[in-house]
Tab-separated table of C-alpha atoms and ligand atoms in Angstrom:
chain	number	residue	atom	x	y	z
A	1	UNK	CA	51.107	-30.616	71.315
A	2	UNK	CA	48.644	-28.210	72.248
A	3	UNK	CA	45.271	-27.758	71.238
A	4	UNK	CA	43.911	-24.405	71.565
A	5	UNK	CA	46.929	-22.876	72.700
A	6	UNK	CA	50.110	-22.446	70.969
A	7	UNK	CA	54.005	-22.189	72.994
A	8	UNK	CA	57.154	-20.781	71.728
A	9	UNK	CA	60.128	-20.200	73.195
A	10	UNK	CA	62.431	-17.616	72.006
A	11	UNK	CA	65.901	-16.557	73.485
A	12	UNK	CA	64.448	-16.916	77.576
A	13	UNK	CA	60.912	-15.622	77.315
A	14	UNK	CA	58.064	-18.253	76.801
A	15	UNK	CA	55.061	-16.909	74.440
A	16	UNK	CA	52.018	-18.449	75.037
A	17	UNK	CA	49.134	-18.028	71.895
A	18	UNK	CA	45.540	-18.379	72.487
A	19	UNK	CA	44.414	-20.099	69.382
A	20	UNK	CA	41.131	-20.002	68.566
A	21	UNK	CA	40.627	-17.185	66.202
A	22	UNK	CA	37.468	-18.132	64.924
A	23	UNK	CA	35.875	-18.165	68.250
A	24	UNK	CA	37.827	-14.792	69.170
A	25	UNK	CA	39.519	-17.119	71.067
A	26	UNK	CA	37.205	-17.343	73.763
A	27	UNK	CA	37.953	-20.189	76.446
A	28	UNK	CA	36.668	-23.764	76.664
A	29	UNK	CA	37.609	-26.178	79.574
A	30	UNK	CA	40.372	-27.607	77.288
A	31	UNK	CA	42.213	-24.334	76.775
A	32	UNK	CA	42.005	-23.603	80.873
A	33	UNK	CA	43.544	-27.149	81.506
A	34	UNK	CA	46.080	-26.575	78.709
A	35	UNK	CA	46.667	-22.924	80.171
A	36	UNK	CA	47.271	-23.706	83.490
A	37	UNK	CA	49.740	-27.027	81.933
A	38	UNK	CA	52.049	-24.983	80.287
A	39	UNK	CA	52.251	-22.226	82.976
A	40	UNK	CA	53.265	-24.942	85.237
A	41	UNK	CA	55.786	-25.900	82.818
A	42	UNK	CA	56.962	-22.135	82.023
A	43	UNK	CA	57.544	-21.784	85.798
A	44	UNK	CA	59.687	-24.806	86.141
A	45	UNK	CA	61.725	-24.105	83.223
A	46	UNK	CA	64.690	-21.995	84.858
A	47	UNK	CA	65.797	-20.898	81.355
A	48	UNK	CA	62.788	-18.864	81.341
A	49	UNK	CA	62.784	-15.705	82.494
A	50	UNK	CA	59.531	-13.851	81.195
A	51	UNK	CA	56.002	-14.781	79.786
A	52	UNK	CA	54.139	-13.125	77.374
A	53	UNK	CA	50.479	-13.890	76.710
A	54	UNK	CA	48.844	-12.600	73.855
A	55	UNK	CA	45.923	-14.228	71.177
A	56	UNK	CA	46.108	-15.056	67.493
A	57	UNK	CA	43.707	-13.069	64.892
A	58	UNK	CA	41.452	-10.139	65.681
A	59	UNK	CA	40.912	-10.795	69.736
A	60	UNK	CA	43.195	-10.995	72.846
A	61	UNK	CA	40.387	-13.674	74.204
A	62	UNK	CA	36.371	-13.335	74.462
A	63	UNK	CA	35.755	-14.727	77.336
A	64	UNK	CA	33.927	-17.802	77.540
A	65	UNK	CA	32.945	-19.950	74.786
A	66	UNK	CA	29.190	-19.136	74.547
A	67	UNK	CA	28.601	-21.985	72.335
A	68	UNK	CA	29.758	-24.287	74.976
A	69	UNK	CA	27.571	-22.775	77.826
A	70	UNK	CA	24.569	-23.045	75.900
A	71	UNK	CA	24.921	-26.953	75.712
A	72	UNK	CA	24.642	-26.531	79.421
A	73	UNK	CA	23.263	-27.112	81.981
A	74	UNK	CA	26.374	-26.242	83.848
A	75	UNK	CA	27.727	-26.181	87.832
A	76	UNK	CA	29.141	-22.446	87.213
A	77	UNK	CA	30.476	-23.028	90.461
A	78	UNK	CA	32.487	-25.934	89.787
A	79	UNK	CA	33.378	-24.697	86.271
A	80	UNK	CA	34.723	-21.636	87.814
A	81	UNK	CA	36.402	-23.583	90.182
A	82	UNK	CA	38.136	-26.225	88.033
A	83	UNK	CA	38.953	-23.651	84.932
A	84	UNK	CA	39.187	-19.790	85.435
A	85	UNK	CA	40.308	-19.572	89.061
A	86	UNK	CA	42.908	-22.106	88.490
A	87	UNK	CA	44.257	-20.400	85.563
A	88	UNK	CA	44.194	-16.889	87.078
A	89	UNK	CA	46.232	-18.339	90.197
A	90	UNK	CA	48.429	-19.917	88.007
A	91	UNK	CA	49.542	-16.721	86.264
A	92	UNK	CA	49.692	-14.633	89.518
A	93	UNK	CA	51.754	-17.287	91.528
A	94	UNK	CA	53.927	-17.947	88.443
A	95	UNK	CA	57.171	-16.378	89.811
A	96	UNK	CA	58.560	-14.760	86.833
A	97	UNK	CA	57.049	-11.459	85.237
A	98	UNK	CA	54.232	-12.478	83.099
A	99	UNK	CA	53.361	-9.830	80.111
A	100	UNK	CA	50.000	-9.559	78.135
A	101	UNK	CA	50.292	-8.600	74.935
A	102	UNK	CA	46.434	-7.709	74.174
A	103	UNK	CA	46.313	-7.839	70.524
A	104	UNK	CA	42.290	-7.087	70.141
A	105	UNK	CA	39.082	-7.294	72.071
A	106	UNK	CA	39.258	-9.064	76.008
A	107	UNK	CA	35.761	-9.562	77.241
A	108	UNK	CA	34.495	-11.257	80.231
A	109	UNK	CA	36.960	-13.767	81.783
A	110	UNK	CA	39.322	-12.301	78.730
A	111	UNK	CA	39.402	-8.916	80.574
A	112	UNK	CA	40.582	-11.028	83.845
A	113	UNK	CA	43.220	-13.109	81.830
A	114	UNK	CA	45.234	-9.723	81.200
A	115	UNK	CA	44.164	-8.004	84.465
A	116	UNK	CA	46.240	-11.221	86.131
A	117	UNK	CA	49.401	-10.513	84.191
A	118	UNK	CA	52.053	-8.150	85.347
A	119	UNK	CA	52.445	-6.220	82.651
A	120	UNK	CA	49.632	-5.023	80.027
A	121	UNK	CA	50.979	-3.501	76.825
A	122	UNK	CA	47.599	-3.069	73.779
A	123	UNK	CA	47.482	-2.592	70.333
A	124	UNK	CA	45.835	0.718	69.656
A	125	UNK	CA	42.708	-1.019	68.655
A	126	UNK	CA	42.452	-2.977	71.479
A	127	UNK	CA	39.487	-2.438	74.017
A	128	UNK	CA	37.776	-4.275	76.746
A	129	UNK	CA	34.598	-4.974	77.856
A	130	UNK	CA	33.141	-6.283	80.863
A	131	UNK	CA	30.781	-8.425	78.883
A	132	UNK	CA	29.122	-10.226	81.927
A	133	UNK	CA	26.147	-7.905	82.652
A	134	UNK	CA	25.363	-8.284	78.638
A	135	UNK	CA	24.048	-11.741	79.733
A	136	UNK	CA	22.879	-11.331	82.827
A	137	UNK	CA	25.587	-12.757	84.975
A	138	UNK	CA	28.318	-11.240	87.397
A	139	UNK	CA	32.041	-10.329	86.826
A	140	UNK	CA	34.140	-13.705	87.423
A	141	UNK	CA	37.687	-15.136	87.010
A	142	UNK	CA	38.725	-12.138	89.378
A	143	UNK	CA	37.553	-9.431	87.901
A	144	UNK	CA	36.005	-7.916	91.001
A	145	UNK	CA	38.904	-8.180	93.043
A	146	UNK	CA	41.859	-7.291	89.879
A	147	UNK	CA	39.463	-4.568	88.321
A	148	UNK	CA	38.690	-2.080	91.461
A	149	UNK	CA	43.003	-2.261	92.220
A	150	UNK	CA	43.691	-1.315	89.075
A	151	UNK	CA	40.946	1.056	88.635
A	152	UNK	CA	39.526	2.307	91.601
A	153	UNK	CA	35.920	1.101	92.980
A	154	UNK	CA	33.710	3.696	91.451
A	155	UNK	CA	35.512	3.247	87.230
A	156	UNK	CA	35.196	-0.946	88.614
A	157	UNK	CA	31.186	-0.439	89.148
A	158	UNK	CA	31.098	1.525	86.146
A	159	UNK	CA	32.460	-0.261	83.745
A	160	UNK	CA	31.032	-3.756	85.317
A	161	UNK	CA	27.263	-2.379	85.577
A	162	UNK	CA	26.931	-0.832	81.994
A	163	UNK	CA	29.168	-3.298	80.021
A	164	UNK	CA	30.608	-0.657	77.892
A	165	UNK	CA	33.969	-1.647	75.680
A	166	UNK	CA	36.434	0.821	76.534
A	167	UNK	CA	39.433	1.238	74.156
A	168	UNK	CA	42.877	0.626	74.684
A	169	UNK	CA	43.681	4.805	75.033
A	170	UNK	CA	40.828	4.712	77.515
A	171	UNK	CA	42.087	1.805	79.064
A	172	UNK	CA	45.598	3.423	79.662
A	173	UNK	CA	44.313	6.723	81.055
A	174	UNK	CA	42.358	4.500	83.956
A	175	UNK	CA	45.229	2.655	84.854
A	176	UNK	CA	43.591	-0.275	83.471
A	177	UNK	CA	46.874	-1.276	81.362
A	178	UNK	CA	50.520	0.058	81.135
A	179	UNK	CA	50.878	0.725	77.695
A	180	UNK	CA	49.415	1.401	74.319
A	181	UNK	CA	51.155	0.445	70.973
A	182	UNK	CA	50.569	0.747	66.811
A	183	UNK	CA	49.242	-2.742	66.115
A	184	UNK	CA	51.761	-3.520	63.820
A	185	UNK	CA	54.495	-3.000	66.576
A	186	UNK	CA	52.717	-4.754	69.004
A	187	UNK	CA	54.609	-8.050	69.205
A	188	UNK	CA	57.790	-6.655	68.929
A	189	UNK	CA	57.050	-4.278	71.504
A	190	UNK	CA	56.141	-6.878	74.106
A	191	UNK	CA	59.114	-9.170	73.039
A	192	UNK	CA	61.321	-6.192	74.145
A	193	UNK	CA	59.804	-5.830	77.421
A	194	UNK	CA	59.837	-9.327	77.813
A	195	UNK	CA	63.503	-9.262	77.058
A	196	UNK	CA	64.152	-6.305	79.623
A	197	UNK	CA	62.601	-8.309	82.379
A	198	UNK	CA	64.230	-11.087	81.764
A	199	UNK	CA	67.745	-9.430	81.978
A	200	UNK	CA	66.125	-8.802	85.644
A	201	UNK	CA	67.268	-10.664	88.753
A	202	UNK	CA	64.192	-13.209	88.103
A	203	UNK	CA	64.368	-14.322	91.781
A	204	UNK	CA	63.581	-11.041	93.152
A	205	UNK	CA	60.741	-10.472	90.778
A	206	UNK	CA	59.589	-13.504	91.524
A	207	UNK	CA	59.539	-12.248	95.375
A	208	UNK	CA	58.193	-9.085	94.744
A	209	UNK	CA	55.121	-10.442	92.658
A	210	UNK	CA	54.211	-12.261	95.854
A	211	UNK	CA	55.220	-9.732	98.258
A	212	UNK	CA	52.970	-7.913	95.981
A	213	UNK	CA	49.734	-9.901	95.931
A	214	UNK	CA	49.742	-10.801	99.828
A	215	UNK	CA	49.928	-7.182	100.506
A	216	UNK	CA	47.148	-6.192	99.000
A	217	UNK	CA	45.327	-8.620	101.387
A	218	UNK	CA	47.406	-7.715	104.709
A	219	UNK	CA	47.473	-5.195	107.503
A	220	UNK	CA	50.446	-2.650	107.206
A	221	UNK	CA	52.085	-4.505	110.271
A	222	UNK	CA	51.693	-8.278	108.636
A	223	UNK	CA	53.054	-6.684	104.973
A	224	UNK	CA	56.153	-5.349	107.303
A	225	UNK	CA	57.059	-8.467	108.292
A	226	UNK	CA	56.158	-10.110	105.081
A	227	UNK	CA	58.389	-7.740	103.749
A	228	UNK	CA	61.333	-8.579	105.769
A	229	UNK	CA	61.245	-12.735	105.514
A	230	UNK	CA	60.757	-12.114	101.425
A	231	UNK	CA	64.079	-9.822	101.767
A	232	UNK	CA	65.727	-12.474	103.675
A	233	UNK	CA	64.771	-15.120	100.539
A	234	UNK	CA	66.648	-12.332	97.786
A	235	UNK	CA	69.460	-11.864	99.767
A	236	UNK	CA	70.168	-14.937	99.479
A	237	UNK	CA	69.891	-15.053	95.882
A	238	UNK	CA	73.268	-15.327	93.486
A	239	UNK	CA	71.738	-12.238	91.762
A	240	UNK	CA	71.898	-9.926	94.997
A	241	UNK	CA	75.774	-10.848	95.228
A	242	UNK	CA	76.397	-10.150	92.057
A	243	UNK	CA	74.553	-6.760	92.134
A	244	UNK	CA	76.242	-5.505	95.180
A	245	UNK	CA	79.554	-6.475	93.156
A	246	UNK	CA	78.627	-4.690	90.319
A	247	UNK	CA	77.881	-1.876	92.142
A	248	UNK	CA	81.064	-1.411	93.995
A	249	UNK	CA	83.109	-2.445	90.732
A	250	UNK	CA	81.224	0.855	88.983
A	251	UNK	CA	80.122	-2.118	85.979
A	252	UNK	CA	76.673	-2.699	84.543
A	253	UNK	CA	75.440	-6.064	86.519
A	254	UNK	CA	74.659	-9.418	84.760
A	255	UNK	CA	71.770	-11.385	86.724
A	256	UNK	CA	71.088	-14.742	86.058
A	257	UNK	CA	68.118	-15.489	87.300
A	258	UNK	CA	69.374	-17.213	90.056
B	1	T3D	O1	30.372	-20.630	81.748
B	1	T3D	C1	31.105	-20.364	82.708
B	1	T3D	O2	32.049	-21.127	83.062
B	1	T3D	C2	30.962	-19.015	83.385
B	1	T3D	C3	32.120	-18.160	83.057
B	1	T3D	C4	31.946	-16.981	82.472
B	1	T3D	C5	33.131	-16.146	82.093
B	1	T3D	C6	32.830	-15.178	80.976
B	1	T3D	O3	33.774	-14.800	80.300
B	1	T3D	S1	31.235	-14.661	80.691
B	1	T3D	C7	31.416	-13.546	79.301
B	1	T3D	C8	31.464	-14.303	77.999
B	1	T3D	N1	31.828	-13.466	76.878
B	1	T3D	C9	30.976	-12.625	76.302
B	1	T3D	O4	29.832	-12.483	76.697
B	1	T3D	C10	31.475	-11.898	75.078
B	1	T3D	C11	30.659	-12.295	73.858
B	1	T3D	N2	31.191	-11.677	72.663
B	1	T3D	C12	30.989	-10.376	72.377
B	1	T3D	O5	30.387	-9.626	73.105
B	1	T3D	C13	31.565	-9.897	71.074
B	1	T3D	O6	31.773	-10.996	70.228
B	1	T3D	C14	32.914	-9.156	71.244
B	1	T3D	C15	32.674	-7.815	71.947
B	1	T3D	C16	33.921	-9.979	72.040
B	1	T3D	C17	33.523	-8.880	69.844
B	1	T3D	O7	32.548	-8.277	69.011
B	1	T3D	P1	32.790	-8.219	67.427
B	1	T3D	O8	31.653	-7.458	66.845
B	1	T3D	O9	34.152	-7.721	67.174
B	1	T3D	O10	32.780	-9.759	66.937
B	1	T3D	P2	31.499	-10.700	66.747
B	1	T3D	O11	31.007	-10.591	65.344
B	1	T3D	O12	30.524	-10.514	67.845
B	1	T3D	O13	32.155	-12.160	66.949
B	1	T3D	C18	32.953	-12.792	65.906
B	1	T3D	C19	32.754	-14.273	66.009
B	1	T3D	O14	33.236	-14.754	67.263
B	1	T3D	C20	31.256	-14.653	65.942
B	1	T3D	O15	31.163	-15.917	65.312
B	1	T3D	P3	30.679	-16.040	63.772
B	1	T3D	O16	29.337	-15.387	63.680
B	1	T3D	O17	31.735	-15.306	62.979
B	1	T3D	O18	30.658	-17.521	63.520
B	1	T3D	C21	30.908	-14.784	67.412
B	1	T3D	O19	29.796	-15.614	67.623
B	1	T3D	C22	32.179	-15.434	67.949
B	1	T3D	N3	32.310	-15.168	69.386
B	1	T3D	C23	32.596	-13.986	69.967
B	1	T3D	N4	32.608	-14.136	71.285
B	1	T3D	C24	32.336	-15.427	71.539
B	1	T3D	C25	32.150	-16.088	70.319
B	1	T3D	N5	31.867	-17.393	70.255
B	1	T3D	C26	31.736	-18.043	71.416
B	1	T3D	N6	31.903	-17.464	72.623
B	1	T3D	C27	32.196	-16.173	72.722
B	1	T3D	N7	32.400	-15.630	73.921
């Protein structure tokens, strides 16, 4: 159905395979239309409850297709625009927790494509590199704004000026990702998160991803009342009712999603 990505569904979490392993899956404009597709898709599909993101063969994702820039000459603007930007939106408005599962090298726009996930579990040979500066161009798809909140200004300049590939135990210490993994577990690993998130009340995660991202671009006094209306939205939620239950009937609670 897809062409360069591929989607499986298992129990309620939604897996979502770069697939071009030649090409260390870096990113043409067909795989950012089909990306932001079947995140749309994920996000409507209530029996989903998590996402995980990861690439097939050797990389998590390269960046952009070099081959394809050379045939320029290309509107970066525009490109950025219509492909990466939409695609990094798409994964931080989907309301449902969205985990990358960075099986390899991210570089470039790959290194934004994880940043813009909620979760970030590597394989122990995983790294990342800021690749941009390598040919002459600036950090995109995000990656100034996600990189300095995840890693502070001065490891954001660093690692953006000199292009160095950090690896994934590196990565970890900075705050750059969650977790690091034994390749071979990898998959598994994420799958399990996945699965513990999605026995979440999905509603309230939902909320609190976007409670999340507008905070980090409000006062203290505008994330206050942000705070409050989002609160008003989970209270509402079946899930809250049936964790106050749960709570006063001493029982583990079962959300829903709903
Ligand atoms: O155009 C716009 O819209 C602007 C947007 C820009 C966003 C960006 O992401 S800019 C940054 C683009 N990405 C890069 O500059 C990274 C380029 N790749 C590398 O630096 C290295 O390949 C890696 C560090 C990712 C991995 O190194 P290594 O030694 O493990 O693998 P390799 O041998 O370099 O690559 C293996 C193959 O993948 C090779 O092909 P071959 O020789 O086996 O046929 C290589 O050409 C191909 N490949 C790797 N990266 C890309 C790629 N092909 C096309 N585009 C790539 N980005």
């Amino acid at each position: 159905m897809y062409e360069t990505i591929l989607l499986e569904r298992s129990q309620s979490i939604g897996i979502v395979t770069l697939n071009r392993p030649n090409k260390l899956n870096a990113c043409t404009s067909t795989m950012h239309r089909e990306l932001v597709d079947v995140l749309e898709a994920l996000d409507q599909d209530d029996a989903v409850r998590a996402v995980v993101l990861t690439g097939s063969g050797r990389a998590f994702c390269a960046g952009q297709d070099l081959g394809v820039t050379k045939q320029g000459p290309i509107d970066y603007e525009e490109a950025l625009k219509r492909g990466y930007n939409r695609v990094i939106r798409s994964l931080t408005h989907l309301e449902k927790p969205v985990i990358a599962a960075v099986n390899g090298v991210a570089a470039g726009a790959g290194v934004a494509l994880a940043l813009a996930c909620d979760y970030k579990v590597a394989a122990d040979d995983a790294s990342f590199v800021q690749a941009f500066v390598h040919i002459g161009l600036v950090p995109d798809s995000g990656c100034t704004w996600l990189l300095p909140r995840h890693v502070g200004l001065a490891r954001a300049m660093e690692l953006a000026m000199f292009g160095d590939k950090l690896d994934a135990n590196e990565a970890e210490t900075i705050g750059l990702i969650n977790r690091v993994v034994p390749r071979d577990t990898l998959l598994a690993e994420a799958f399990e998160i996945a699965q513990r998130l999605a026995s979440l009340p999905t509603r309230a995660i939902g909320l609190m991803k976007r409670a999340f991202y507008d905070g980090l671009e409000s006062s203290l006094s505008d994330s206050l009342d942000r705070e409050a209306h989002i609160q008003q939205l989970a209270s509402q939620t079946a899930d809250h009712q049936e964790g106050i239950a749960a709570f006063l009937e001493k029982r583990r609670p079962t959300f829903r999603g709903m």
